[in-house]
Coordinates of C-alpha atoms in Angstrom, one line a residue:
X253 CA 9.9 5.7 2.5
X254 CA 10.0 9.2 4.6
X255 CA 12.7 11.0 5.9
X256 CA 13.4 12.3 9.5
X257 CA 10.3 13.8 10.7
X258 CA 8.2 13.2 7.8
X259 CA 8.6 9.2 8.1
X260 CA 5.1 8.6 8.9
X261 CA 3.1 11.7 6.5
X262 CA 5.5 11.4 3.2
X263 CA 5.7 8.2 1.3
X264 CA 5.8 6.9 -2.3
X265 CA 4.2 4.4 -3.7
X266 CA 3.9 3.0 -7.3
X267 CA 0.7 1.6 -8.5
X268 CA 1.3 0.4 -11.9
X269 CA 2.6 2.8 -14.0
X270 CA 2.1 5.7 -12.0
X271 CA 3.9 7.3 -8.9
X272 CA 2.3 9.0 -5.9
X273 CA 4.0 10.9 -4.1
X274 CA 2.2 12.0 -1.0
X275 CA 3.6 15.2 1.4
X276 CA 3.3 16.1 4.3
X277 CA 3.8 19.9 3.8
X278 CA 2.8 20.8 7.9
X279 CA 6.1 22.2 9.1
X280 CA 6.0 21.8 12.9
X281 CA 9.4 21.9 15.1
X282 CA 7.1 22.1 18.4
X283 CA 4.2 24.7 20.2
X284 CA 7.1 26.9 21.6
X285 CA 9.0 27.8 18.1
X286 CA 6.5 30.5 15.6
X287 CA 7.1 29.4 12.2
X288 CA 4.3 31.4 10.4
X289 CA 3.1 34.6 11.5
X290 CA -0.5 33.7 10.5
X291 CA -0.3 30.0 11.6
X292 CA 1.8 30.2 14.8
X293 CA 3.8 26.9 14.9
X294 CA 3.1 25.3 11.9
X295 CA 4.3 26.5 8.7
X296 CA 2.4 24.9 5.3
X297 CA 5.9 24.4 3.1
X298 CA 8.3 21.8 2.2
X299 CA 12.4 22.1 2.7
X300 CA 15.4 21.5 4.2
X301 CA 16.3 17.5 4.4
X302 CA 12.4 17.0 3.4
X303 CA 13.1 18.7 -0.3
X304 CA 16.2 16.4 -0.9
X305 CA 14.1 13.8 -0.5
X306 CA 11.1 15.1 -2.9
X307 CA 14.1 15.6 -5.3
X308 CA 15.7 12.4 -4.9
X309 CA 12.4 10.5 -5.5
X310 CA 11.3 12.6 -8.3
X311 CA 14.8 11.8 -9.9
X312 CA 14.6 7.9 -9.8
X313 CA 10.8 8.5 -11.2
X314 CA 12.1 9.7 -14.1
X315 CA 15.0 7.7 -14.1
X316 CA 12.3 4.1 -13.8
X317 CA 11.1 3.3 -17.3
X318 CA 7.8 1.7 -15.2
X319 CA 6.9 4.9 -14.2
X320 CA 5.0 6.6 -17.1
X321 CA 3.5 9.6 -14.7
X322 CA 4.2 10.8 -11.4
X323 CA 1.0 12.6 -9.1
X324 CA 2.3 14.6 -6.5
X325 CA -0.7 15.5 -3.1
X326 CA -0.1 18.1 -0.1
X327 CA -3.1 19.1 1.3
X328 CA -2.9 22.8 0.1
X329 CA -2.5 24.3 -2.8
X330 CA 0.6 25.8 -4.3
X331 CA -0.7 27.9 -7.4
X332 CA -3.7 30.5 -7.3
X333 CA -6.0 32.0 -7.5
X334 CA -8.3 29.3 -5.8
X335 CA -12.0 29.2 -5.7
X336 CA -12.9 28.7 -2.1
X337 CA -16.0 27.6 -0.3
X338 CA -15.7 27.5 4.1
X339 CA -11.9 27.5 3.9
X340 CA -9.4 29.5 5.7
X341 CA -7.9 29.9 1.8
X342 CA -4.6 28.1 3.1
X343 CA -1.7 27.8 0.5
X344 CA 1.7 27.0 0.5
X345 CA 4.2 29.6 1.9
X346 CA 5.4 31.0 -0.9
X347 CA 3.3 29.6 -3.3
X348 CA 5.1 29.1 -7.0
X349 CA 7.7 30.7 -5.6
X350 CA 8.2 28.3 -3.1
X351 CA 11.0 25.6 -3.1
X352 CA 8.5 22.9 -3.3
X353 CA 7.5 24.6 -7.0
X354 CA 10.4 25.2 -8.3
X355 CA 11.6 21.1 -7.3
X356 CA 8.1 20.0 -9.2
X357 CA 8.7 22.4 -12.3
X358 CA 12.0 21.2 -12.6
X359 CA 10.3 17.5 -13.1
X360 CA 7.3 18.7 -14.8
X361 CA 6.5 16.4 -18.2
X362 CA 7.6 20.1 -20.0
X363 CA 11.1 19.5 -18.1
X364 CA 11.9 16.2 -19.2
X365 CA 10.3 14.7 -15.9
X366 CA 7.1 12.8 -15.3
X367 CA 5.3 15.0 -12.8
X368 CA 2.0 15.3 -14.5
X369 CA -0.4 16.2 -11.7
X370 CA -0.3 18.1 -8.2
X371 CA -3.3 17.2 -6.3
X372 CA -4.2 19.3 -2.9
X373 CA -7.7 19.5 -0.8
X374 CA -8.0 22.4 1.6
X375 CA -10.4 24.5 -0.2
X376 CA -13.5 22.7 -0.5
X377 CA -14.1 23.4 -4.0
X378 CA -12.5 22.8 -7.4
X379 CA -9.9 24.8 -9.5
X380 CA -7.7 23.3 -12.0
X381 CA -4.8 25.5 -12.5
X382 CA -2.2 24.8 -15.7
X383 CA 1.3 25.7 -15.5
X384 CA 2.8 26.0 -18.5
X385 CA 6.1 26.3 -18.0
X386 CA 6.1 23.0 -16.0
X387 CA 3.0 21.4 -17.8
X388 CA 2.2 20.3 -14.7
X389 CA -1.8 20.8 -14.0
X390 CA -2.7 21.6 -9.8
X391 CA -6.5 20.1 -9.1
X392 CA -7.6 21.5 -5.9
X393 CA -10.8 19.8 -4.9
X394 CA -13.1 18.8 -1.5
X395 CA -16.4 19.3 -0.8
X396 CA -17.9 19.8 2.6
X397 CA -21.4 18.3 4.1
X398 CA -23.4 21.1 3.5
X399 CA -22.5 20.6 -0.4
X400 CA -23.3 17.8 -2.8
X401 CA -20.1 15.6 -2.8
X402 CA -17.8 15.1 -5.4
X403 CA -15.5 12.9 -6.8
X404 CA -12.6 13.1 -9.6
X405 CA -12.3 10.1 -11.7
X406 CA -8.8 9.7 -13.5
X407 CA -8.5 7.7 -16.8
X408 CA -4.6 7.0 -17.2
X409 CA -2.8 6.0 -20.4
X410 CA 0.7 5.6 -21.3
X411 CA 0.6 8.8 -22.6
X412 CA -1.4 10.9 -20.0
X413 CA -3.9 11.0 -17.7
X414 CA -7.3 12.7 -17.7
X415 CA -9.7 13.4 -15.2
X416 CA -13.6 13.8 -14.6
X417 CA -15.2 15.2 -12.3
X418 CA -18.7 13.7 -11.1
X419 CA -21.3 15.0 -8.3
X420 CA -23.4 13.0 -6.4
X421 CA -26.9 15.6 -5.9
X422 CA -28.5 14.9 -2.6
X423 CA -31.4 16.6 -0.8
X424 CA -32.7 16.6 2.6
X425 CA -35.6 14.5 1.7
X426 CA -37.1 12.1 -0.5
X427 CA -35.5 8.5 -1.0
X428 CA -32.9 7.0 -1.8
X429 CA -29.0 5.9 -0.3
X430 CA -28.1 7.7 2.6
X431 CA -24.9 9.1 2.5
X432 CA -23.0 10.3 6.0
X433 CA -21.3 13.7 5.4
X434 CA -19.2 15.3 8.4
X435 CA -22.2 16.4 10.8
X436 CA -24.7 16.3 8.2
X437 CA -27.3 13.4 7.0
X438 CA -27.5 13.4 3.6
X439 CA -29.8 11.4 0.8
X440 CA -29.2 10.8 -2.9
X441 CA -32.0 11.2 -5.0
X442 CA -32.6 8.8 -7.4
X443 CA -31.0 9.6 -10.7
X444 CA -27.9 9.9 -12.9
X445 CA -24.4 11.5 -11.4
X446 CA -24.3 14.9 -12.7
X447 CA -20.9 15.6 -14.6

């Protein structure tokens, strides 16, 4: 379920006891209005009618005694520093001091709330980031073709969830699977996934 613009890039959806809550967080009110001085007419952030909904979702999650954890994804990251690897470095106006953050602190496990997780991609790397104040932990992750690609694996419990990350090593030659990166041919090696 979305709201105005955001109908068809924000949405929740429970899968058994967990909520994701997935954000668009591309401002864009057309090519002839500058949002961001950097960014021209689109503006990375959350607010306005958008917000009320994040608020309003994140209040029933807490609210739904199914709902043991809440995961919240936009594809950049709020909190830095971030490693990055290829990336424009792209972040959240704002940052923690954006709306969006203070809305997901306010629901953060350390809160009273069930927000648990804040997932983004953007910077082709990984950095976990905990905020203590909200216990809320930020994963950004991606990998790009000319990298090994990786994966996070989350084990969830009633209690929490924890997450581990794997990579898959490749190489140019030798045998093995082929795996199809964005304009790169890769081929995985025989062997165990590194951890």
């Amino acid at each position: 379920e979305g709201k105005g613009q955001y109908d068809e890039g924000s949405y929740a959806k429970q899968t058994n006891n967990v909520l994701f809550l997935t954000l668009d967080v591309f401002k864009f009110e057309g090519t002839e209005v500058r949002l961001h001085p950097t960014f021209g007419s689109v503006d990375p952030t959350v607010e306005g009618d958008h917000l009320v909904w994040v608020d309003k979702i994140l209040r029933a999650a807490t609210a739904d005694a199914t709902v043991d954890h809440v995961v919240v994804q936009g594809h950049v990251p709020i909190l830095g520093p971030v490693s990055t690897y290829r990336s424009s470095g792209l972040t959240l106006t704002e940052g923690e001091n954006s709306e969006l953050w203070q809305v997901l602190q306010s629901h953060g496990t350390n809160a009273g709330g069930k927000v648990r997780l804040y997932l983004s991609g953007e910077v082709h790397t990984t950095t976990t980031s905990l905020d203590a104040k909200s216990g809320i932990v930020q994963v950004a992750h991606g990998t790009l073709g000319d990298k090994d690609p990786s994966y996070i694996a989350f084990d969830v419990t009633d209690t929490g969830i924890i997450g581990t990350e794997y990579s898959i090593p490749t190489s140019r030659s030798g045998s093995g699977s082929v795996i199809y990166q964005v304009r790169r041919l890769r081929v995985v090696t025989c062997g165990r996934l590194r951890h």
